Coordinates of C-alpha atoms in Angstrom, one line a residue:
X1 CA 15.9 6.4 11.3
X2 CA 17.8 5.0 8.6
X3 CA 19.6 1.7 7.7
X4 CA 23.0 3.2 7.3
X5 CA 25.9 4.5 9.2
X6 CA 24.2 7.6 10.3
X7 CA 22.4 7.1 13.3
X8 CA 19.5 9.6 14.4
X9 CA 19.9 11.2 17.8
X10 CA 17.4 10.0 20.5
X11 CA 15.4 12.9 21.9
X12 CA 17.4 12.9 25.0
X13 CA 20.4 13.0 23.2
X14 CA 19.2 16.1 21.3
X15 CA 18.7 17.7 24.7
X16 CA 21.9 16.5 26.2
X17 CA 23.8 17.9 23.3
X18 CA 23.6 21.3 24.8
X19 CA 25.0 20.7 28.3
X20 CA 25.3 23.4 31.0
X21 CA 28.9 24.4 31.8
X22 CA 30.6 22.7 34.7
X23 CA 31.0 24.4 38.2
X24 CA 34.7 25.2 37.8
X25 CA 34.0 26.9 34.4
X26 CA 31.4 29.0 36.0
X27 CA 33.6 30.0 38.8
X28 CA 36.4 30.7 36.5
X29 CA 34.2 32.7 34.1
X30 CA 32.9 34.9 36.9
X31 CA 36.3 35.6 38.1
X32 CA 37.7 36.4 34.8
X33 CA 34.9 38.8 34.0
X34 CA 35.3 40.5 37.4
X35 CA 39.2 40.8 36.7
X36 CA 38.6 42.2 33.3
X37 CA 36.2 44.9 34.4
X38 CA 38.3 45.9 37.4
X39 CA 41.3 46.3 35.0
X40 CA 39.2 48.3 32.6
X41 CA 37.9 50.4 35.6
X42 CA 41.5 51.0 36.8
X43 CA 42.7 52.1 33.2
X44 CA 39.6 54.3 32.6
X45 CA 39.7 55.8 36.3
X46 CA 35.9 55.0 36.7
X47 CA 33.5 52.6 38.1
X48 CA 31.4 52.5 35.1
X49 CA 32.8 49.5 33.7
X50 CA 32.0 47.3 36.6
X51 CA 28.3 48.6 36.4
X52 CA 28.1 48.4 32.8
X53 CA 29.6 44.7 32.2
X54 CA 28.7 42.9 35.4
X55 CA 25.2 43.3 35.2
X56 CA 25.2 41.1 32.1
X57 CA 26.6 38.1 33.9
X58 CA 23.4 36.9 35.6
X59 CA 21.3 37.2 32.4
X60 CA 24.0 35.4 30.4
X61 CA 24.1 32.6 33.2
X62 CA 20.2 32.3 33.1
X63 CA 20.5 31.3 29.4
X64 CA 23.5 28.8 29.8
X65 CA 23.7 27.5 33.3
X66 CA 21.7 25.7 35.9
X67 CA 19.6 27.5 38.5
X68 CA 22.3 26.8 41.1
X69 CA 25.1 28.1 38.9
X70 CA 22.9 31.0 38.0
X71 CA 22.4 31.8 41.7
X72 CA 26.0 31.8 42.4
X73 CA 26.8 34.2 39.6
X74 CA 23.7 36.5 40.6
X75 CA 25.1 36.5 44.3
X76 CA 28.7 37.1 43.2
X77 CA 27.4 40.1 40.9
X78 CA 25.5 41.4 43.6
X79 CA 28.5 41.3 46.1
X80 CA 30.9 43.1 43.7
X81 CA 28.4 45.7 42.6
X82 CA 27.6 46.4 46.3
X83 CA 31.4 46.6 47.3
X84 CA 31.9 48.9 44.1
X85 CA 29.0 51.3 44.7
X86 CA 28.8 51.6 48.5
X87 CA 32.1 50.6 50.3
X88 CA 34.3 52.2 47.7
X89 CA 32.0 55.3 47.4
X90 CA 33.8 58.6 48.0
X91 CA 32.7 60.8 51.0
X92 CA 29.7 63.0 50.2
X93 CA 28.8 60.8 47.2
X94 CA 25.2 60.3 45.9
X95 CA 24.1 57.7 48.3
X96 CA 20.4 57.4 47.0
X97 CA 21.7 56.7 43.4
X98 CA 24.1 54.1 44.7
X99 CA 21.5 52.5 46.7
X100 CA 19.0 52.4 44.0
X101 CA 21.7 50.9 41.8
X102 CA 22.3 48.1 44.2
X103 CA 18.7 47.3 44.4
X104 CA 18.3 47.3 40.7
X105 CA 21.2 44.9 40.4
X106 CA 19.5 42.7 43.1
X107 CA 16.2 42.7 41.2
X108 CA 18.1 41.9 38.0
X109 CA 19.7 39.0 39.8
X110 CA 16.5 37.7 41.2
X111 CA 15.0 38.0 37.8
X112 CA 17.8 36.1 36.1
X113 CA 17.5 33.3 38.6
X114 CA 13.8 32.9 38.1
X115 CA 14.3 33.0 34.2
X116 CA 16.8 30.3 34.5
X117 CA 14.3 28.2 36.4
X118 CA 11.6 28.7 33.8
X119 CA 14.2 27.8 31.0
X120 CA 15.1 24.6 32.8
X121 CA 11.3 23.6 33.3
X122 CA 10.7 24.3 29.6
X123 CA 13.5 22.3 28.6
X124 CA 12.3 19.5 30.6
X125 CA 8.8 19.7 29.2
X126 CA 10.5 19.6 25.8
X127 CA 12.3 16.5 26.6
X128 CA 9.1 14.9 27.8
X129 CA 7.5 15.8 24.5
X130 CA 10.2 14.6 22.4
X131 CA 10.3 11.3 24.3
X132 CA 6.7 11.0 23.7
X133 CA 7.2 11.7 19.9
X134 CA 9.9 9.3 19.8
X135 CA 7.7 6.4 21.4
X136 CA 4.9 7.4 18.9
X137 CA 7.4 7.3 15.8
X138 CA 8.5 3.9 17.1
X139 CA 4.9 2.6 17.0
X140 CA 4.1 4.4 13.7
X141 CA 7.4 3.6 11.7
X142 CA 9.3 0.2 12.2
X143 CA 13.1 0.6 12.1
X144 CA 14.7 -0.1 8.7
X145 CA 15.8 -2.5 7.3
X146 CA 12.8 -4.8 6.9
X147 CA 13.0 -8.4 5.9
X148 CA 10.3 -10.7 4.6
X149 CA 10.3 -13.9 2.6
X150 CA 9.8 -11.9 -0.7
X151 CA 11.8 -8.7 -0.2
X152 CA 14.3 -6.8 1.7
X153 CA 13.6 -3.1 2.2
X154 CA 16.3 -0.6 3.1
X155 CA 15.8 3.0 3.4
X156 CA 16.2 6.6 5.1
X157 CA 13.4 8.5 6.9
X158 CA 14.1 12.1 7.6
X159 CA 11.8 14.8 8.9
X160 CA 12.7 18.4 7.8
X161 CA 13.4 19.6 11.4
X162 CA 16.0 17.6 13.2
X163 CA 13.9 17.8 16.6
X164 CA 10.7 17.3 15.2
X165 CA 10.8 13.4 15.1
X166 CA 7.5 12.9 13.5
X167 CA 7.2 14.1 9.9
X168 CA 4.4 14.0 7.3
X169 CA 5.8 10.7 5.6
X170 CA 5.0 7.3 6.3
X171 CA 6.0 3.8 5.2
X172 CA 5.5 0.1 6.2
X173 CA 6.0 -3.6 5.2
X174 CA 3.7 -6.4 5.9
X175 CA 4.5 -10.1 5.3
X176 CA 1.0 -11.2 4.5
X177 CA -0.4 -14.7 3.2
X178 CA -0.8 -13.2 -0.3
X179 CA 2.8 -11.9 -0.4
X180 CA 4.6 -8.8 0.8
X181 CA 2.9 -5.6 0.8
X182 CA 4.7 -2.3 0.8
X183 CA 3.3 1.0 1.7
X184 CA 5.0 4.5 1.3
X185 CA 2.8 7.6 1.7
X186 CA 2.7 11.3 2.5
X187 CA 0.1 12.6 4.9
X188 CA -1.1 16.0 4.0
X189 CA 0.3 18.4 7.0
X190 CA 3.5 18.0 8.9
X191 CA 4.4 17.1 12.6
X192 CA 2.0 16.0 15.4
X193 CA -0.9 17.5 13.5
X194 CA -0.7 14.7 10.9
X195 CA -0.1 11.9 13.5
X196 CA -3.8 11.1 13.6
X197 CA -4.0 10.3 9.8
X198 CA -0.6 8.4 9.9
X199 CA -2.0 6.1 12.6
X200 CA -5.2 5.6 10.7
X201 CA -3.5 4.7 7.6
X202 CA -0.6 2.4 8.9
X203 CA -3.0 0.8 11.4
X204 CA -5.4 0.0 8.7
X205 CA -2.6 -1.2 6.3
X206 CA -1.3 -3.5 8.9
X207 CA -4.5 -5.2 9.8
X208 CA -6.2 -5.2 6.2
X209 CA -3.0 -6.5 4.4
X210 CA -3.4 -9.7 6.2
X211 CA -7.1 -9.9 5.4
X212 CA -7.7 -8.5 1.9
X213 CA -6.5 -11.0 -0.9
X214 CA -6.3 -8.2 -3.4
X215 CA -4.5 -4.8 -3.6
X216 CA -7.7 -2.8 -4.6
X217 CA -9.6 -4.3 -1.6
X218 CA -6.6 -3.1 0.6
X219 CA -6.6 0.3 -0.7
X220 CA -10.4 0.7 -0.3
X221 CA -9.7 -0.3 3.4
X222 CA -7.1 2.4 3.5
X223 CA -9.3 4.9 2.0
X224 CA -12.0 4.1 4.6
X225 CA -9.7 4.6 7.4
X226 CA -8.7 8.0 6.1
X227 CA -12.5 8.9 5.6
X228 CA -13.3 7.9 9.2
X229 CA -10.5 9.7 10.7
X230 CA -11.7 12.9 8.9
X231 CA -15.1 12.4 10.0
X232 CA -13.6 12.3 13.7
X233 CA -11.4 15.2 13.1
X234 CA -14.6 17.3 11.7
X235 CA -16.2 16.7 15.2
X236 CA -13.2 17.6 17.0
X237 CA -12.4 20.9 15.1
X238 CA -9.3 19.5 13.4
X239 CA -8.6 19.8 9.6
X240 CA -9.5 16.9 7.3
X241 CA -6.6 15.5 5.4
X242 CA -5.8 13.3 2.7
X243 CA -2.9 10.8 2.1
X244 CA -1.0 10.3 -1.0
X245 CA 0.2 6.5 -1.0
X246 CA 1.8 3.9 -3.2
X247 CA 1.0 0.3 -2.3
X248 CA 3.3 -2.4 -3.9
X249 CA 2.5 -6.2 -3.8
X250 CA 5.4 -8.4 -4.3
X251 CA 5.3 -12.4 -4.3
X252 CA 7.2 -15.3 -6.2
X253 CA 6.2 -14.0 -9.6
X254 CA 8.4 -11.9 -11.6
X255 CA 5.9 -9.2 -12.0
X256 CA 4.7 -7.0 -9.1
X257 CA 1.2 -5.2 -8.6
X258 CA 1.1 -1.6 -7.7
X259 CA -1.6 0.8 -7.0
X260 CA -0.8 4.5 -7.0
X261 CA -2.9 7.0 -4.9
X262 CA -1.7 10.3 -6.2
X263 CA 1.9 9.4 -4.9
X264 CA 5.5 9.7 -6.4
X265 CA 5.6 6.9 -9.0
X266 CA 8.4 4.3 -8.5
X267 CA 11.7 3.7 -10.3
X268 CA 13.2 0.2 -11.4
X269 CA 17.0 -0.1 -11.5
X270 CA 18.2 -3.0 -13.4
X271 CA 21.3 -4.1 -15.4
X272 CA 22.7 -0.7 -15.3
X273 CA 19.7 1.2 -16.4
X274 CA 16.9 3.3 -14.7
X275 CA 13.2 3.1 -15.8
X276 CA 9.8 4.2 -14.5
X277 CA 7.3 1.7 -15.0
X278 CA 3.8 2.6 -16.3
X279 CA 1.8 2.8 -13.1
X280 CA -1.6 4.4 -13.4
X281 CA -2.2 7.2 -11.0
X282 CA -5.4 7.6 -9.0
X283 CA -6.7 10.0 -6.1
X284 CA -5.3 10.2 -2.7
X285 CA -6.5 8.2 0.0
X286 CA -9.6 9.8 1.6
X287 CA -10.8 11.2 -1.6
X288 CA -12.0 7.9 -3.4
X289 CA -15.6 9.1 -3.5
X290 CA -14.6 12.0 -5.8
X291 CA -13.0 9.6 -8.4
X292 CA -14.9 8.8 -11.5
X293 CA -13.3 5.3 -11.9
X294 CA -12.5 2.6 -9.5
X295 CA -9.1 1.7 -8.2
X296 CA -6.9 0.3 -10.7
X297 CA -4.0 -2.2 -10.3
X298 CA -1.0 -1.8 -12.6
X299 CA 1.6 -4.8 -13.2
X300 CA 5.3 -4.5 -14.2
X301 CA 8.5 -6.5 -14.3
X302 CA 10.6 -6.7 -11.1
X303 CA 13.2 -9.5 -12.0
X304 CA 15.7 -10.9 -9.8
X305 CA 18.6 -8.6 -9.1
X306 CA 16.3 -5.5 -9.9
X307 CA 16.0 -2.8 -7.1
X308 CA 12.7 -0.9 -6.8
X309 CA 13.2 2.7 -5.6
X310 CA 10.1 4.3 -3.8
X311 CA 10.2 7.8 -2.4
X312 CA 7.9 10.7 -1.2
X313 CA 7.8 14.1 -2.9
X314 CA 10.3 15.4 -0.6
X315 CA 12.9 14.1 -2.8
X316 CA 11.3 14.9 -6.2
X317 CA 10.3 18.5 -5.2
X318 CA 13.5 19.4 -3.5
X319 CA 14.6 22.7 -5.2
X320 CA 17.7 24.7 -5.5
X321 CA 17.9 28.2 -4.9
X322 CA 17.1 29.1 -8.4
X323 CA 14.0 27.2 -8.2
X324 CA 15.2 24.3 -10.3
X325 CA 13.9 20.7 -9.1
X326 CA 16.0 18.0 -8.1
X327 CA 16.5 15.5 -11.1
X328 CA 16.0 12.4 -9.5
X329 CA 16.2 10.1 -12.7
X330 CA 19.3 11.9 -13.6
X331 CA 21.0 11.6 -10.3
X332 CA 19.9 8.1 -9.8
X333 CA 21.5 7.1 -13.2
X334 CA 24.9 8.2 -11.6
X335 CA 24.4 6.0 -8.6
X336 CA 23.9 2.8 -10.4
X337 CA 27.2 1.3 -8.7
X338 CA 25.8 1.7 -5.2
X339 CA 24.2 -1.0 -3.2
X340 CA 20.4 -1.0 -2.3
X341 CA 21.7 -0.3 1.2
X342 CA 23.7 2.6 0.5
X343 CA 21.4 4.2 -2.4
X344 CA 18.8 5.8 -0.2
X345 CA 21.1 7.8 2.0
X346 CA 23.3 8.9 -0.9
X347 CA 20.1 10.3 -2.7
X348 CA 19.1 11.9 0.4
X349 CA 22.4 13.6 1.0
X350 CA 22.7 14.5 -2.8
X351 CA 19.2 16.2 -2.7
X352 CA 20.2 18.2 0.4
X353 CA 23.3 19.3 -1.2
X354 CA 21.6 20.2 -4.4
X355 CA 19.2 22.4 -2.3
X356 CA 21.9 24.1 -0.6
X357 CA 21.3 27.1 2.0
X358 CA 18.8 29.1 0.0
X359 CA 16.9 26.0 -1.5
X360 CA 13.7 24.5 -0.5
X361 CA 13.2 21.0 0.8
X362 CA 10.7 18.8 2.8
X363 CA 10.5 15.6 4.7
X364 CA 12.0 12.8 2.9
X365 CA 11.5 9.1 2.8
X366 CA 13.3 7.0 0.3
X367 CA 13.0 3.1 0.2
X368 CA 14.7 0.5 -1.8
X369 CA 13.1 -2.8 -2.4
X370 CA 15.1 -5.9 -3.5
X371 CA 14.0 -9.4 -3.7
X372 CA 14.9 -11.7 -0.9
X373 CA 17.5 -14.5 -1.9
X374 CA 15.7 -17.8 -2.4
X375 CA 17.3 -21.0 -1.2

């Protein structure tokens, strides 16, 4: 889900990408395999090739084809093996052995059809689960870009696994009476196990951002939502979680407010330079009662034409095969000519290339915040 040319597949598209072969392909494949083993049998002077190779057809079909196609392959295999072992048997042959072989083939074919039926049912169940996850994601994370009177927010959100549509990273933007509030966070844990905490934080953010006039009160509301979620989780046997978060407040002033709850600090890109503004870091959401000091708001310059880059630790903790961490500031300094729309996707792809095959990476959310043009 990103505001760029690369569109994420819907859950049904992920499943449809692995389509079963057509009926004609199945028939041609079965005939070709039969012809091949017949030729091998003729060249070798034995029927072993028929028995050794054809018995693999139903099991292969059960993994790739529909139930009806697998049934056809199973019936075809049974007929060919029966003809080979019974009708073409020499006089005085071992009929018991050949009869047992036909029965074994028949049992294998029936098992293959049943296995195909189970596979199709599991795939249908996975499709329903993915559709549910996609619906949950649409309610949790609004599609980018997001525009308010104060800012335009672009970005990229990518779970680590392509088919796991809900990752541990969250974000949201609210146009409140007190200016625009931007949230980016990372829930402890991944996938559906972290959805409850993600719902709690984003739901509280969307409600409290309109109610609370200060960022400190807003963050207190978010912390309370995580505490309530953990209290419920403890009663249901689930693990308690915390959430790192960065909350930004932007209005008409040239300075912006920020509260960092154990999250990755932001970067400001302006006039060909990259800087990391001084933002004090506090404890993650859900752990405020462990802090010795109250929530602190930091202020820093965010002039017209500047770009504010927010990310999760999936970007900063990306590691190459040799253990080297992705140098965000260094790579960001090389991308200053990119637009705020293209920058998040470029950084994401660069981080994945940096990690390579043997590297380590995580869910990634990268947002760019730019002031909306004033008329």
